PDB file of C-alpha atoms in Angstrom:
ATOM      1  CA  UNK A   1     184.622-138.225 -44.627  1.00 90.00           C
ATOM      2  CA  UNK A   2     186.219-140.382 -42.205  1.00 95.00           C
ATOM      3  CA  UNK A   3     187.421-139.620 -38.943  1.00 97.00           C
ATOM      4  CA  UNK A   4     189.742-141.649 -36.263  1.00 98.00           C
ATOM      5  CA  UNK A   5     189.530-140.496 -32.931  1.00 98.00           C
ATOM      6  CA  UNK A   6     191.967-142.338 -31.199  1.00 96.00           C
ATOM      7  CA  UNK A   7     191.952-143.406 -27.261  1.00 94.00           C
ATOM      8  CA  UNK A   8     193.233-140.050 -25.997  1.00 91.00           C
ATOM      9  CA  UNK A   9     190.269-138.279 -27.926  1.00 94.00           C
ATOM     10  CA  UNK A  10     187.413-140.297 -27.194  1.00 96.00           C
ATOM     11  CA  UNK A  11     188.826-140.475 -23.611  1.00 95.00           C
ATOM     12  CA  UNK A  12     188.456-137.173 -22.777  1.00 94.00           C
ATOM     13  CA  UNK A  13     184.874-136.621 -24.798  1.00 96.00           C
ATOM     14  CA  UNK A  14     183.754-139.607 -22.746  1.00 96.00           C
ATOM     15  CA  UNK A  15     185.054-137.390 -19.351  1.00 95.00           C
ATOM     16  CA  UNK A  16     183.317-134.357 -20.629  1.00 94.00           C
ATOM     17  CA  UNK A  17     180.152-136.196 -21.324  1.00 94.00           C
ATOM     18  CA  UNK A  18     180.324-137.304 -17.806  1.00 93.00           C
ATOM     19  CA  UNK A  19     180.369-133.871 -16.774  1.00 88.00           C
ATOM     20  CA  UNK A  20     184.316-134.599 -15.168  1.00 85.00           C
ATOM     21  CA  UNK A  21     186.281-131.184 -14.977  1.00 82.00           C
ATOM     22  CA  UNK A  22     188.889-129.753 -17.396  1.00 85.00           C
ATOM     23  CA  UNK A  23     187.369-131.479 -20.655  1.00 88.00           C
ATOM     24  CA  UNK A  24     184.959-128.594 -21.805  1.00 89.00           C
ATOM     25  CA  UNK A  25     186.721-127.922 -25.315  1.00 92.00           C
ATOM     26  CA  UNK A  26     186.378-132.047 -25.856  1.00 94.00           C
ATOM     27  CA  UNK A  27     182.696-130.847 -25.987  1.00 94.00           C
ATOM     28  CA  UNK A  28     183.383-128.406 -28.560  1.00 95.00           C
ATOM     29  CA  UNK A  29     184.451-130.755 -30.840  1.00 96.00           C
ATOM     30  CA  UNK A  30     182.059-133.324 -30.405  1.00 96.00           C
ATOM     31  CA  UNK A  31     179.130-131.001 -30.884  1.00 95.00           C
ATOM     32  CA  UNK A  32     181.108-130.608 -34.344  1.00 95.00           C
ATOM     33  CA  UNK A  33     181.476-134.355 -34.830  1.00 96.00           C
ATOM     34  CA  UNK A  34     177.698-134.833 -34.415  1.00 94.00           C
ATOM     35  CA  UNK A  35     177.058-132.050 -36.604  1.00 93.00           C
ATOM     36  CA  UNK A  36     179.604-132.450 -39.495  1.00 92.00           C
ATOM     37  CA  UNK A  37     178.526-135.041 -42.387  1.00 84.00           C
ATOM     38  CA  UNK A  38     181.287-137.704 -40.815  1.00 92.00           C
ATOM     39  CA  UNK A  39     182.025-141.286 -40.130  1.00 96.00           C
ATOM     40  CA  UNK A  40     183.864-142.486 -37.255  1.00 98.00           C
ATOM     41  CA  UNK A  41     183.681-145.787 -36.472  1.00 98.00           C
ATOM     42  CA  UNK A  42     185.401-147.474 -33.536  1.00 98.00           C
ATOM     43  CA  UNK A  43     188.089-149.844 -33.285  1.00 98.00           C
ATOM     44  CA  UNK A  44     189.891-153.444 -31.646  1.00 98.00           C
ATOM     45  CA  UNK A  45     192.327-150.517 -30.348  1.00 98.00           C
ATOM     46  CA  UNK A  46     189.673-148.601 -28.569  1.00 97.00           C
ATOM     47  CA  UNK A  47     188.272-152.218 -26.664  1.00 96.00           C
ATOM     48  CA  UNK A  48     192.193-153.315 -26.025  1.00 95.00           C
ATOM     49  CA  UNK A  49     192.226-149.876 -24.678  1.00 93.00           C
ATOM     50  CA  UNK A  50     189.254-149.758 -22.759  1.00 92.00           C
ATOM     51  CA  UNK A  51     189.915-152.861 -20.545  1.00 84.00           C
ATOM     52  CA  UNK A  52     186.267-152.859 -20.030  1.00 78.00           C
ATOM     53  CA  UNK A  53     186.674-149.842 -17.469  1.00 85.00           C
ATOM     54  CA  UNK A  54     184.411-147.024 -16.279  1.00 90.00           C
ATOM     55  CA  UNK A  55     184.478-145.234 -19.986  1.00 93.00           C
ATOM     56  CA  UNK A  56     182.665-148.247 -21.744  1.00 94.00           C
ATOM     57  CA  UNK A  57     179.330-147.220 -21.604  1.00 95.00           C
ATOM     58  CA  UNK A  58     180.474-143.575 -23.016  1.00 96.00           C
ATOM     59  CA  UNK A  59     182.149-145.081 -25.439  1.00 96.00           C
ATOM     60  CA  UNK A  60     179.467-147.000 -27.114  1.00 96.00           C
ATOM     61  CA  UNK A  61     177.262-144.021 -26.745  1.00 96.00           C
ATOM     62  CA  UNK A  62     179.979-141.787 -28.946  1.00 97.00           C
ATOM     63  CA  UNK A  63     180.473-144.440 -31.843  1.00 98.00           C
ATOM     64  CA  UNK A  64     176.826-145.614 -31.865  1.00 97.00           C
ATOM     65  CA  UNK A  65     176.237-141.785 -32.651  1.00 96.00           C
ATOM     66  CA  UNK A  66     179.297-141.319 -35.056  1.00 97.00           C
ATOM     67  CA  UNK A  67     179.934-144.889 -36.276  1.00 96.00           C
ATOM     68  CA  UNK A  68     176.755-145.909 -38.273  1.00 96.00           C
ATOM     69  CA  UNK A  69     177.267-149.431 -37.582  1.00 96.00           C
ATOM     70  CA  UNK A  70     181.157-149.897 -38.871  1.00 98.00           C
ATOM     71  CA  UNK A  71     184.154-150.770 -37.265  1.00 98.00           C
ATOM     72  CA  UNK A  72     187.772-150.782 -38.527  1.00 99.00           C
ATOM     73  CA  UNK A  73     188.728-154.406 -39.474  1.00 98.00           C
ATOM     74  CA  UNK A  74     191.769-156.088 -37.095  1.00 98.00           C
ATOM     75  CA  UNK A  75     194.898-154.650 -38.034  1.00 98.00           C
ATOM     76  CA  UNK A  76     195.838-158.099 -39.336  1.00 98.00           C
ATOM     77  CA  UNK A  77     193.135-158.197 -41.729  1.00 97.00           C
ATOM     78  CA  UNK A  78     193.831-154.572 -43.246  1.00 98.00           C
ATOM     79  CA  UNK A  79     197.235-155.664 -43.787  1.00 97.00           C
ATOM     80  CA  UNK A  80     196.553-158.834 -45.209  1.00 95.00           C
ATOM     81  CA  UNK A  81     194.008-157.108 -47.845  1.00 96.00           C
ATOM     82  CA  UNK A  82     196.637-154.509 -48.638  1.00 95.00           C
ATOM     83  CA  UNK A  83     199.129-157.475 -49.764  1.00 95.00           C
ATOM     84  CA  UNK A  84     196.033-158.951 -51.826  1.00 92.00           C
ATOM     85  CA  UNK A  85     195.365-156.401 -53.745  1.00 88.00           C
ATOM     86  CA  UNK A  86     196.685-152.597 -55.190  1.00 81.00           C
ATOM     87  CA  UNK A  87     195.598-149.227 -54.079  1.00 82.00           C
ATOM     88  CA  UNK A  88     193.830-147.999 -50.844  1.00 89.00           C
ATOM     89  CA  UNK A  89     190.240-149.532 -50.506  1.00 93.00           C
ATOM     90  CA  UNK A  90     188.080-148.183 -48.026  1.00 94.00           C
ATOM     91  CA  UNK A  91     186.465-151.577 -47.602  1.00 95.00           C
ATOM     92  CA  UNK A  92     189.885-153.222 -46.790  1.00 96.00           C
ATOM     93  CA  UNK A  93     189.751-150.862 -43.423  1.00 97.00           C
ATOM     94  CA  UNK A  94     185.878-150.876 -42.457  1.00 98.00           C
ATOM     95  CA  UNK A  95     183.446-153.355 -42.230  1.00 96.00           C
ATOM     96  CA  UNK A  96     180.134-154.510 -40.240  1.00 94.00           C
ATOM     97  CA  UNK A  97     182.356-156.983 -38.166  1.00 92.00           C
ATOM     98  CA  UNK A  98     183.019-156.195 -34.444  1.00 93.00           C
ATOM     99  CA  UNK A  99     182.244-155.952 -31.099  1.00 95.00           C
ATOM    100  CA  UNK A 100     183.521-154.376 -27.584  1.00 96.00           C
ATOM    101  CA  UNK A 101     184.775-157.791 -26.934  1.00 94.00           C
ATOM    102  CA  UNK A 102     186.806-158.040 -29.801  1.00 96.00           C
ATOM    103  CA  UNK A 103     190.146-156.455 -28.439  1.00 97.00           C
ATOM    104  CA  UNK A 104     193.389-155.990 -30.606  1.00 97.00           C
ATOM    105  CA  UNK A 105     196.133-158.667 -30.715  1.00 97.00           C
ATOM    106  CA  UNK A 106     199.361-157.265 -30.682  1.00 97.00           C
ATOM    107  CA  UNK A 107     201.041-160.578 -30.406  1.00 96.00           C
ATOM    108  CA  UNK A 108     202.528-160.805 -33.326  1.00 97.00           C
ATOM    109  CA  UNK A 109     204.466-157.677 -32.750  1.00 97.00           C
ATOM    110  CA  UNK A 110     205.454-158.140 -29.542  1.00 94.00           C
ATOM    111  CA  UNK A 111     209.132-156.718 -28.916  1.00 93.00           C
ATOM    112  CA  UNK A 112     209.116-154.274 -31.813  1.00 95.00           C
ATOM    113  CA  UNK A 113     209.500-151.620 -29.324  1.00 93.00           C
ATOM    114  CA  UNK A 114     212.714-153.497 -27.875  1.00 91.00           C
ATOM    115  CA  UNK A 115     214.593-154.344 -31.116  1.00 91.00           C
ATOM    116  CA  UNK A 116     218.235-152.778 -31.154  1.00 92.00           C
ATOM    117  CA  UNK A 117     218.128-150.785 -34.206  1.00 94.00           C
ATOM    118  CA  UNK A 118     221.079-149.142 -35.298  1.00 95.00           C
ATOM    119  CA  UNK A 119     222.784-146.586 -38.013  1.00 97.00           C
ATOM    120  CA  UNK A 120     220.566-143.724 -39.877  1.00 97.00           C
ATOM    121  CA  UNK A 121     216.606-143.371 -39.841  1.00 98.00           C
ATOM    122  CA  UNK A 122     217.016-145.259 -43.208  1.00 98.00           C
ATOM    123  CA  UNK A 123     219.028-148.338 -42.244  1.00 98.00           C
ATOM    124  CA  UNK A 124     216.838-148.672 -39.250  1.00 98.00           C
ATOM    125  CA  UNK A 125     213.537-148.319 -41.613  1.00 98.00           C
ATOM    126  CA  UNK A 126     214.874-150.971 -43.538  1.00 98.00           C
ATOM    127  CA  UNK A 127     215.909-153.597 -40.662  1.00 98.00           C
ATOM    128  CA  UNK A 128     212.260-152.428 -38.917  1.00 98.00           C
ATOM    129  CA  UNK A 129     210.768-153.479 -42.499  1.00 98.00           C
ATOM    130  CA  UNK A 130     212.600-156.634 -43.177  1.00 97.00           C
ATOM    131  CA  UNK A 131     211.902-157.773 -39.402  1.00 98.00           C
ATOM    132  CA  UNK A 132     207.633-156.797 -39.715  1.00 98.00           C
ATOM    133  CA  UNK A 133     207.706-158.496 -42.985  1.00 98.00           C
ATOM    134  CA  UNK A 134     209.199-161.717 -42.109  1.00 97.00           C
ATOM    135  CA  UNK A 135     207.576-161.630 -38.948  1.00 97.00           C
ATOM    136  CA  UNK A 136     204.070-161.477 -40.236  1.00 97.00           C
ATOM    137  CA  UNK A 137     205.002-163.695 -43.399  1.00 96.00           C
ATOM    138  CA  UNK A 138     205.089-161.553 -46.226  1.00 95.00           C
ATOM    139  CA  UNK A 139     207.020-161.652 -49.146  1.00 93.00           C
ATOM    140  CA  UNK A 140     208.060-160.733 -52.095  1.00 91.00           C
ATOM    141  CA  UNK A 141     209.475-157.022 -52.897  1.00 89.00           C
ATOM    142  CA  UNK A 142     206.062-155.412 -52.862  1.00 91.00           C
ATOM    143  CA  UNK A 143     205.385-156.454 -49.043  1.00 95.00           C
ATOM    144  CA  UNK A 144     207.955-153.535 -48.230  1.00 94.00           C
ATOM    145  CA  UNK A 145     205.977-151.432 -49.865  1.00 95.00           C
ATOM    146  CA  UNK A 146     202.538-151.976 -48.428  1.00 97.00           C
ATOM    147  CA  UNK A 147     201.009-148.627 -46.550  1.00 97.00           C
ATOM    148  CA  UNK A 148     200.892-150.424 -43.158  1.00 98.00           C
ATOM    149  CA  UNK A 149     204.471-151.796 -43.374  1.00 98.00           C
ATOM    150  CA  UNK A 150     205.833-148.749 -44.641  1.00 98.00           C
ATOM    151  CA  UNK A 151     204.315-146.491 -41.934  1.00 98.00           C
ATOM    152  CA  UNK A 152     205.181-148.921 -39.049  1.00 98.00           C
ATOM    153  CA  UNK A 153     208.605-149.211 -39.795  1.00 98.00           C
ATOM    154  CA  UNK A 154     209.101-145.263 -40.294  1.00 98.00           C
ATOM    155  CA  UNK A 155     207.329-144.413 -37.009  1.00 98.00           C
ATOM    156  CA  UNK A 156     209.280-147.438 -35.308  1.00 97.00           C
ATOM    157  CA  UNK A 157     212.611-146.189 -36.923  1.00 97.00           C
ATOM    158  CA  UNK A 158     212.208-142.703 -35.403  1.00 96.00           C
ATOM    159  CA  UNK A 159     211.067-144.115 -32.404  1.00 95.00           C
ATOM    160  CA  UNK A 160     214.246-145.797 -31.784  1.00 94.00           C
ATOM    161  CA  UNK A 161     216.190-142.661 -32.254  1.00 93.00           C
ATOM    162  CA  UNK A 162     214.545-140.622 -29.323  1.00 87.00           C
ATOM    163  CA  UNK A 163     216.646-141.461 -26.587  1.00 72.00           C
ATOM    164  CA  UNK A 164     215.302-138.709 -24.452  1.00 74.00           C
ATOM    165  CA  UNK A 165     211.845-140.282 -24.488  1.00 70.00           C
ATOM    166  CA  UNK A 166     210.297-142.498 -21.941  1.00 70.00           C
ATOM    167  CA  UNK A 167     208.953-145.749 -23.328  1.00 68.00           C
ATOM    168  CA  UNK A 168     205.551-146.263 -22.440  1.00 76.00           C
ATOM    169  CA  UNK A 169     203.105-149.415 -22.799  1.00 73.00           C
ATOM    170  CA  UNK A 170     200.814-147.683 -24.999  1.00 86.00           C
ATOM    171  CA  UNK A 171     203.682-147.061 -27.791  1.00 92.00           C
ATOM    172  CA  UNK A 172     203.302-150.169 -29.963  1.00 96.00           C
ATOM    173  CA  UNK A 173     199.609-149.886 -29.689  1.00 96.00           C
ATOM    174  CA  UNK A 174     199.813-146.052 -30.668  1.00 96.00           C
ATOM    175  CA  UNK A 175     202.057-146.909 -33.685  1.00 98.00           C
ATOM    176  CA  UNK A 176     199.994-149.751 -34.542  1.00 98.00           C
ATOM    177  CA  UNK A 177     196.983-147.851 -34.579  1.00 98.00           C
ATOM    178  CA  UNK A 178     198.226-145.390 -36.710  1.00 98.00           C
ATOM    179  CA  UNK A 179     200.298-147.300 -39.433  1.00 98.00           C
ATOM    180  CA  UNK A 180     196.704-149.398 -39.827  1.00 98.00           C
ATOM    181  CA  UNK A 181     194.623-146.189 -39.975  1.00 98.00           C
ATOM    182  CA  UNK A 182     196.774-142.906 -41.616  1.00 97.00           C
ATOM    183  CA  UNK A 183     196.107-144.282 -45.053  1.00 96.00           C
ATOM    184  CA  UNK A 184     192.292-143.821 -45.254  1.00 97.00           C
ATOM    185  CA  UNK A 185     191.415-141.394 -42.518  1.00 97.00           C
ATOM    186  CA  UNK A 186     190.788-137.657 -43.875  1.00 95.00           C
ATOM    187  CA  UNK A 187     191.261-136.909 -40.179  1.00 97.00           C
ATOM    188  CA  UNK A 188     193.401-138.682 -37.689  1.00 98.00           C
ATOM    189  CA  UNK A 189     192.887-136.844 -33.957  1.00 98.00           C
ATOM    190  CA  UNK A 190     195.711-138.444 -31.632  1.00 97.00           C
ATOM    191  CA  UNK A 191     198.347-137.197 -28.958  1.00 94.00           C
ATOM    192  CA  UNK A 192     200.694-135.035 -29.232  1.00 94.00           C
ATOM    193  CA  UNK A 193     203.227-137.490 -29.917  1.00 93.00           C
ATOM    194  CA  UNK A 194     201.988-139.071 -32.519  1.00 96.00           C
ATOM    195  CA  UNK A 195     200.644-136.045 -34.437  1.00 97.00           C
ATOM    196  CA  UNK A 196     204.107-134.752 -33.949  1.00 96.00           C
ATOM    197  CA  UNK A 197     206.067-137.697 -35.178  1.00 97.00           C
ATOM    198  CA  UNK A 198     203.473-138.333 -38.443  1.00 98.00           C
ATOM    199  CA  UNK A 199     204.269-134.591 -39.081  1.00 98.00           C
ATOM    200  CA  UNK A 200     208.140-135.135 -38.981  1.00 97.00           C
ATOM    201  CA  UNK A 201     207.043-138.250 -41.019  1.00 98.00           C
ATOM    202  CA  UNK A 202     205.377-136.439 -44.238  1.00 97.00           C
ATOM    203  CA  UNK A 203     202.046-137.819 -42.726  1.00 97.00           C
ATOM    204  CA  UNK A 204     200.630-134.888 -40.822  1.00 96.00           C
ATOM    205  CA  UNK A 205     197.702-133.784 -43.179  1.00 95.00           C
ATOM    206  CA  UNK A 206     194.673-133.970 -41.141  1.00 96.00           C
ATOM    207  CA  UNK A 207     196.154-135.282 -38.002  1.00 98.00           C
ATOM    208  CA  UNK A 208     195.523-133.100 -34.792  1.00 97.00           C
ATOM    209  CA  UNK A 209     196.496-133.564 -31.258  1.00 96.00           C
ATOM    210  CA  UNK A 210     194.803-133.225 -28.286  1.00 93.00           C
ATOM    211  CA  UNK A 211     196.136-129.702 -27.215  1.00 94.00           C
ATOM    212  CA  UNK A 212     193.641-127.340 -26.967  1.00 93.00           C
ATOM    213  CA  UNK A 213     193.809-125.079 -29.649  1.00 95.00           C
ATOM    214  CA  UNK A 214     194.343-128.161 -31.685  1.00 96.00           C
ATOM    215  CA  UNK A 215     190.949-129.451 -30.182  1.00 96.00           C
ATOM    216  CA  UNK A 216     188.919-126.270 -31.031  1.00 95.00           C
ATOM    217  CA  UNK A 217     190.800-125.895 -34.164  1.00 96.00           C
ATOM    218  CA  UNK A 218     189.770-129.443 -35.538  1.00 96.00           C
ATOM    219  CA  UNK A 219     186.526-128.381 -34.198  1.00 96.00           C
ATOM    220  CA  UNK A 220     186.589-124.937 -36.455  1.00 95.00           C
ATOM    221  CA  UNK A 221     187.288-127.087 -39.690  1.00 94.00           C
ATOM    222  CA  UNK A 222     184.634-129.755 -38.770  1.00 94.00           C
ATOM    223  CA  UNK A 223     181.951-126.982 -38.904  1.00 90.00           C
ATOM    224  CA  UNK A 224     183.520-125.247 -42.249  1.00 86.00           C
ATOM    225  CA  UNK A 225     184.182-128.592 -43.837  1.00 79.00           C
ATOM    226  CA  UNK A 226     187.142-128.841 -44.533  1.00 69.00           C
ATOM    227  CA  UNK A 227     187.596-132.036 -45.124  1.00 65.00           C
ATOM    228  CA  UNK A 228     184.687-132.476 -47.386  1.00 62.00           C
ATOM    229  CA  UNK A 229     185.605-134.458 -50.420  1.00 51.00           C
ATOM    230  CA  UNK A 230     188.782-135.636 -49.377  1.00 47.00           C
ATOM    231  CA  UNK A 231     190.679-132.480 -49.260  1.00 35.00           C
ATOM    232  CA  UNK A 232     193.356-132.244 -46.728  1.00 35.00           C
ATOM    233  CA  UNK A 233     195.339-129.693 -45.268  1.00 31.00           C
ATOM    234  CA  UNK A 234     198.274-129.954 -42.621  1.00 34.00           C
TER     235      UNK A 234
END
């Protein structure tokens, strides 16, 4: 079974380990992580992340333990291998490549946040799908259908359409993250954005944010295995 804990998650297991305040349920759920029969490897997100800062150490500690050698691939290179080739492949997503030097580039997507989308959630999925596709150089009818594409440019598209919400830096690399990882994670533990807008999506099996009953519930179906075999539940 594989599991993505994104920044936000291993953030606050990396507090807790150092014994920081207010991050006891964090250890809850990685007592369940270690004993569970899961893989969860890290990520280029996690070092672009990181910026080499005071959680580094921790965090090599948490994905040496959970990781078993395996990162997730560049975002770039999952995409590319979903255009190659039909059908979800775990292989296109992990692999023995990788490194905490080995940050994320985003530059490719680079004012995807700022576009000025406008109509319905579908007209703007469509102009967010023709602009990632021509950006990135894929064509042909089935490159708006690849998982990654199709994922991005929903989560983009709804995005757009929350006035009320205050941008933030992290947002590409949050959307990013998860249009490269929701297709082959059984579990996908995030922020409460993101688990709220994958919901909204049709994406929300297996995706749990870092509230705390969230937390000690992911932790609850870690232990009963609930995940085991690829089942899924919302």
């Amino acid at each position: 079974m594989i599991v993505y804990l994104d920044q936000n998650y291993a953030s606050r297991i990396a507090k807790h380990l150092l014994g920081l305040p207010h991050h006891a349920h964090f250890g809850v759920v990685w007592e369940a992580l270690q004993a569970a029969n899961v893989l969860a490897p890290p990520s280029p997100f996690h070092v672009l992340e990181l910026h080499g800062g005071y959680l580094a150490p921790v965090f090599e500690r948490i994905f040496a333990a959970l990781g078993d050698g395996l990162w997730v691939r560049p975002w770039q290179e999952v995409l590319y291998r979903q255009y190659r080739r039909d059908g979800i492949w775990l292989e296109d997503c992990l692999g023995r490549e990788g490194g905490w030097d080995r940050p994320a580039d985003l530059a490719p997507l680079w004012g995807l946040m700022d576009l000025e989308l406008e109509g319905t959630f579908v007209a703007r999925t469509a102009q967010v799908t023709e602009i990632v596709t021509r950006w990135l150089g894929l064509k042909g009818p089935r490159a708006r259908t690849l998982p990654f594409v199709q994922v991005l440019a929903r989560l983009v598209a709804l995005h757009s359409l929350e006035a009320t919400r205050r941008p933030r830096l992290s947002d590409l690399v949050d959307l990013v993250m998860a249009a490269t990882l929701r297709p082959y994670v059984s579990v996908l533990a995030t922020d409460r954005y993101l688990k709220e807008a994958l919901t909204r999506l049709g994406y929300g099996q297996g995706v749990y944010s870092g509230r705390r009953r969230e937390v000690l519930r992911l932790a609850a179906d870690l232990a009963r295995g609930a995940w085991e075999g690829g089942s899924s539940r919302d």
